[in-house]
XYZ file of C-alpha atoms in Angstrom:
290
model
C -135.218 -285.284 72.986
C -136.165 -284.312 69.515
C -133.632 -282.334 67.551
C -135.259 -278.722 66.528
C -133.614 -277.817 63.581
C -135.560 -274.064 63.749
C -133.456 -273.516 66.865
C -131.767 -269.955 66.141
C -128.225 -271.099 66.582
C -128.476 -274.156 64.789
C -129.914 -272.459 61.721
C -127.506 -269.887 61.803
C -124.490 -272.395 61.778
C -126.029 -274.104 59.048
C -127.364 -271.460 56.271
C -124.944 -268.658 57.380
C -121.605 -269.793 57.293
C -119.527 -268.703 54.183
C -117.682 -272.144 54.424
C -121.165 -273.879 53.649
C -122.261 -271.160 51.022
C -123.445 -273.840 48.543
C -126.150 -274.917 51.022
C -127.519 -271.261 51.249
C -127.299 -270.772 47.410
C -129.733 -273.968 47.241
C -132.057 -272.754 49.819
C -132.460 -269.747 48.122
C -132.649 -270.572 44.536
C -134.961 -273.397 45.974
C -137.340 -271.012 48.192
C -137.313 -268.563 45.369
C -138.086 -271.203 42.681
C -135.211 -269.612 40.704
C -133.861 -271.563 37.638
C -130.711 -271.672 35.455
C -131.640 -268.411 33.922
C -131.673 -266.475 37.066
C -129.743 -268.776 39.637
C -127.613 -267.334 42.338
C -124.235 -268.383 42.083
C -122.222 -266.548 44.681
C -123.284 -264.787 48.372
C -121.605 -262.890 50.447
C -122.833 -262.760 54.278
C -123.353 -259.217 55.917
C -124.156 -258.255 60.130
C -121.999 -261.675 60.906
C -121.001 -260.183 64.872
C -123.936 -260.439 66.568
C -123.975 -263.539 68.013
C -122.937 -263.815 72.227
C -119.201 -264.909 72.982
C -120.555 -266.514 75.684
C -122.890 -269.848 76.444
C -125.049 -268.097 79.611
C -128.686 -268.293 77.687
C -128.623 -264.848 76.295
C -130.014 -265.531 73.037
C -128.876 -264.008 69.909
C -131.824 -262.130 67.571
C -131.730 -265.021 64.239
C -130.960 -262.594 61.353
C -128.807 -264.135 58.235
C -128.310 -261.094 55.632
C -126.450 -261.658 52.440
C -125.321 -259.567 49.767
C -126.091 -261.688 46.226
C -123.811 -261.986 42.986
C -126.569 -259.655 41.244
C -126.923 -257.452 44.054
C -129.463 -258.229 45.565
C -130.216 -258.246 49.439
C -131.954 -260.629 51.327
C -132.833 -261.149 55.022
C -134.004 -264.736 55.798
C -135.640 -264.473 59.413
C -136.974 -267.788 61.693
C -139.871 -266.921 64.475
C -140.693 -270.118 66.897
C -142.949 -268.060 69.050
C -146.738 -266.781 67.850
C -146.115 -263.497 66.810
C -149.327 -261.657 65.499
C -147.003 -258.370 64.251
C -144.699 -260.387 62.373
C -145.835 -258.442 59.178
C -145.401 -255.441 60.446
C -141.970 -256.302 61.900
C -140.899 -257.886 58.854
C -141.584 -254.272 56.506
C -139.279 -253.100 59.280
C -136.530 -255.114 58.793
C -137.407 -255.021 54.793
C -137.246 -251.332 54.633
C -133.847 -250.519 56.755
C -131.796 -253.118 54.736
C -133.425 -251.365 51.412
C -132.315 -248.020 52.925
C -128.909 -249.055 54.504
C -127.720 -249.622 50.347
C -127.554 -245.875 50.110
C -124.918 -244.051 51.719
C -124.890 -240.416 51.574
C -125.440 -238.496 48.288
C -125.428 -241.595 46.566
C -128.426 -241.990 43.995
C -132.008 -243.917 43.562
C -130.391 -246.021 40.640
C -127.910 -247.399 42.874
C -130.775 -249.271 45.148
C -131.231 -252.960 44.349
C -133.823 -255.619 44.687
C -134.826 -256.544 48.568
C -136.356 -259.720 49.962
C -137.233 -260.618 53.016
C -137.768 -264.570 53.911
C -139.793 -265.578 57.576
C -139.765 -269.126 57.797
C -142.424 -269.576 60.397
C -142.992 -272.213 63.333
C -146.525 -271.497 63.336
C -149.661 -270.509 61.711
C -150.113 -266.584 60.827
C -151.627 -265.952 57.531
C -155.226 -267.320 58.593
C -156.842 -266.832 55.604
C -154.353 -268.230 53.297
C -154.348 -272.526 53.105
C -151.010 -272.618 51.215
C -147.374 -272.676 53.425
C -145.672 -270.327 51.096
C -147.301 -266.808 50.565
C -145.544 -264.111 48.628
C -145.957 -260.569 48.626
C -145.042 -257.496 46.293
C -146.014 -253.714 45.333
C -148.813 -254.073 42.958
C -151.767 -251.739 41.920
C -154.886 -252.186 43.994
C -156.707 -252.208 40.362
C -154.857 -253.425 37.801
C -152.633 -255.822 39.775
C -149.767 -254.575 37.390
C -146.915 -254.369 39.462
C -145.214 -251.096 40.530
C -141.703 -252.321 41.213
C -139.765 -255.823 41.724
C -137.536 -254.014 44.308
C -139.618 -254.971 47.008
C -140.861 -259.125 47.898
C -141.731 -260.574 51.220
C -142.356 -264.242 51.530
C -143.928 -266.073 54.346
C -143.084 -269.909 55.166
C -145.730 -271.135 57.163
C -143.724 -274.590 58.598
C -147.302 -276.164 60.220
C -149.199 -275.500 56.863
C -146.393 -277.721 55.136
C -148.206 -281.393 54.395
C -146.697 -283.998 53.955
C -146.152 -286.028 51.029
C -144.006 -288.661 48.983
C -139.989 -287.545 49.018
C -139.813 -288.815 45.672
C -142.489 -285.605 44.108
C -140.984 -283.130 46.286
C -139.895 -279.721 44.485
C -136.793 -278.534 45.794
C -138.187 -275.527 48.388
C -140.283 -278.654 49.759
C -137.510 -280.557 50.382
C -136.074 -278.263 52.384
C -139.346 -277.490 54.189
C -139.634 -280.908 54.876
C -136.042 -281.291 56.274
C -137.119 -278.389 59.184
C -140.392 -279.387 59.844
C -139.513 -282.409 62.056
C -142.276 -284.171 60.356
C -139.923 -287.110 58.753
C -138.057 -289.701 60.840
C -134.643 -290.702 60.363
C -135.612 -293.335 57.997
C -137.095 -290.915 55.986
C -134.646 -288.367 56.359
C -132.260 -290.484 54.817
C -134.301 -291.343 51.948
C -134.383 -287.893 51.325
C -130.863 -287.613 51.024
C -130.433 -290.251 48.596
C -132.878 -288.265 46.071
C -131.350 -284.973 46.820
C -128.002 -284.954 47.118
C -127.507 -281.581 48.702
C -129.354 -283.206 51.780
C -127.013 -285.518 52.389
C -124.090 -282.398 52.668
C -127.301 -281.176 55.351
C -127.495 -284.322 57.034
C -123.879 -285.070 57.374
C -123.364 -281.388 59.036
C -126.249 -282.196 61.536
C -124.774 -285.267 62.830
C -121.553 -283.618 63.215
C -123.360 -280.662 64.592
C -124.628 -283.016 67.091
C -121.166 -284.685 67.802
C -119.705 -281.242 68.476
C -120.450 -281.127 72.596
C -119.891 -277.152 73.261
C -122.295 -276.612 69.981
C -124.662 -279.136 71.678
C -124.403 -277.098 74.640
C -125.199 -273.743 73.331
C -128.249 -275.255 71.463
C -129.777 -276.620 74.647
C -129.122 -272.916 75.927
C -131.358 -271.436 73.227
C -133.957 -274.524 73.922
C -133.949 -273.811 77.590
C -134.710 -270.435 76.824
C -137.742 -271.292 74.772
C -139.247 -273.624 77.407
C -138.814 -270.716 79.846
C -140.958 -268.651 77.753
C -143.789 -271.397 77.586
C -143.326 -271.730 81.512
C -143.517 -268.573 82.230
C -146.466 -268.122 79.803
C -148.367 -270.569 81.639
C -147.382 -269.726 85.197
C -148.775 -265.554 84.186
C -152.322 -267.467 83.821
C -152.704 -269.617 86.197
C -151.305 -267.422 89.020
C -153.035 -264.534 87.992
C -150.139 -262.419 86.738
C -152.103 -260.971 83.670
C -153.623 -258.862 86.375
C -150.685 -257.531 87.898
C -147.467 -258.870 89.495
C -146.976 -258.859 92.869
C -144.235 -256.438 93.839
C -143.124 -257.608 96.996
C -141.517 -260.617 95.381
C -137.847 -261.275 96.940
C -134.598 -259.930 95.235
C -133.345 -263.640 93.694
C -136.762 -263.273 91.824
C -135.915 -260.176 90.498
C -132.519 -261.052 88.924
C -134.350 -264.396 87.222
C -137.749 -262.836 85.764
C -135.051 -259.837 84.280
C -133.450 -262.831 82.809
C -136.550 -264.011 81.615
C -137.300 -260.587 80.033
C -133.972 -260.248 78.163
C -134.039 -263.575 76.618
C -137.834 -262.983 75.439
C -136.891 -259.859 74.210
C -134.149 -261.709 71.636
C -136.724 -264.160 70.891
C -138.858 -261.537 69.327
C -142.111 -261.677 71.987
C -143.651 -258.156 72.159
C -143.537 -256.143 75.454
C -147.483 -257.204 75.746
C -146.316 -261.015 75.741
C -143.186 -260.140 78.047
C -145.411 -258.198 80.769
C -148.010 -260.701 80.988
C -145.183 -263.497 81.289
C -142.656 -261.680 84.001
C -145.089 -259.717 85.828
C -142.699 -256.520 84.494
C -144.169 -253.087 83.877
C -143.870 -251.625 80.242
C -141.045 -249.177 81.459
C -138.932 -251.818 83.179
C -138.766 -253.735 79.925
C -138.023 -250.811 78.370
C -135.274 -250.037 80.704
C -133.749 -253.698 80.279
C -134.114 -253.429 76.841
C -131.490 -249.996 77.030
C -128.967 -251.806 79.131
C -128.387 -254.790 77.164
C-alpha cells in the first residue's frame, strides 16, 4: 500500500516535534521563501495535547502552531478531503490565534505577525494555475498594502508538476517529497541534493519500522476510506434523500462513529448528513459530547 505522507498523524510526528525542530525551521523558511536576512532560527510549538491517548480511530483535528524567534505565529493546517469553505475556515483559525496574543488589558502594539499555511490534497483555488497562492490585506485600488500582520497561503499538492530534482527550489522540494509523485528511486536522489531530505527520509523509514506508529497511521487511513465509502454508499442507496430510520441499533453506534471521525477530518455537517444518513441536530449533538 502506498505510504501517504499527508496522513494527519504522520505529519504531525514529523513537522511538530520539538526534537526535529530543524526540519520545521526548513519547511518554513522554505514555504515562505525566507532568506538569510529574515530566516527563522528557533520555534517553539504551542496546543501540543490534543492528540487521542488511545489507537480506536478517533482522529485527531491536524493543527501544528508555533510561536517563532521573532514572534511571529503560524498555523500550518493539512485538508485530504474537498473542502469548498476551506477559506473561510482558514480566516477562522487565522483570526483566533491573532486574537489569543492579547490577554486582557494588554495593548495593540503587543500583536505580532500571523500566518496561516493549508497544504492542500486537492484542487480549490479554480481560477488560479499556480500550487502556491498567497494572500494579504491590501487596498482594493492601490494594491498598497494595509498591514503585514495578516498572510494566508494556500498549497495546492495536485497543482504541483513535476520536474527535474536537480532545479527544484527548496519549498518544491518539499512539495515534491508529500506529493507521492516520486518513487523511491527518486526519492533518494532527492536526498542526495538536499541534505535535509535525507534527515526526512531516514525518519520515515524509521517511522515505518515503529509497529504501534504504523498502527495508528492505518487508523487515520481507515478512517479516510470510511469517509469515501460512506460517500459513495449515500448515492447509490439513495441516502441524499433521507436515511431510513428504522435501521437496527449496531448501525447506530457505527454511522455515530462515522460522524465523529468526519467531524475531525474537517467534512462540513452538509458532507456528514449526506454520508451517515444523520440529521443536522444529531451531528450537532455528537459534536457536544465528544
Amino acid at each position: 500500500m502506498k505510504f501517504n505522507r499527508l496522513n494527519d498523524l504522520y505529519f504531525k510526528r514529523l513537522l511538530g516535534d520539538k526534537n526535529k525542530k530543524s526540519l520545521t525551521l526548513n519547511f518554513l523558511n522554505s514555504i515562505l521563501d525566507r532568506d538569510a536576512n529574515n530566516y527563522f532560527t528557533d520555534i517553539t510549538f504551542l496546543d501540543k495535547d490534543n492528540e487521542p491517548e488511545t489507537i480506536d480511530g478517533k482522529l485527531s483535528k491536524l493543527d501544528i502552531r508555533a510561536d517563532m524567534n521573532d514572534g511571529t505565529q503560524i498555523e500550518i493546517e493539512v485538508q485530504v478531503l474537498p473542502f469548498k469553505l476551506m477559506a473561510e475556515r482558514s480566516l477562522y483559525y487565522w483570526s483566533k490565534m491573532y486574537a489569543e496574543q492579547l490577554g486582557k488589558g494588554e495593548r495593540y502594539k503587543k500583536l505580532k505577525k500571523t500566518i496561516a499555511i493549508n497544504l492542500l490534497n486537492f484542487d480549490y483555488l479554480t481560477d488560479e494555475k499556480d500550487w502556491h497562492n498567497i494572500y494579504r490585506l491590501l487596498n482594493a485600488k492601490s494594491y498598497r498594502k494595509l498591514t503585514d500582520h495578516m498572510e494566508i497561503h494556500f498549497a495546492e499538492i495536485p497543482k504541483f508538476k513535476l520536474k527535474d530534482i536537480r532545479k527544484m527550489r527548496a519549498s518544491e522540494t518539499w512539495i515534491a517529497y508529500f506529493s507521492g509523485k516520486y518513487d523511491d528511486k527518486e526519492l533518494e536522489e532527492l536526498s542526495m541534493n538536499k541534505p535535509i531530505m535525507k534527515e526526512v527520509m531516514d525518519f520515515e523509514r524509521s517511522f515505518l519500522m515503529d509497529k504501534m506508529q504504523r498502527r495508528e497511521y492505518e487508523q487515520r487511513e481507515k478512517a479516510l476510506r470510511d469517509y469515501y465509502s460512506y460517500m459513495g454508499e449515500s448515492y447509490e442507496d439513495g441516502y441524499d434523500k433521507g436515511y431510513d430510520k428504522g435501521y437496527d441499533k449496531g448501525k447506530t453506534e457505527e454511522v455515530n462513529k462515522i460522524a465523529l471521525n468526519l467531524l475531525d477530518l474537517g467534512a462540513n455537517i452538509e458532507m456528514i448528513m449526506k454520508a451517515t444518513g444523520l440529521s443536522e441536530n444529531e451531528i450537532k449533538n455528537l459534536q457536544k459530547e465528544k
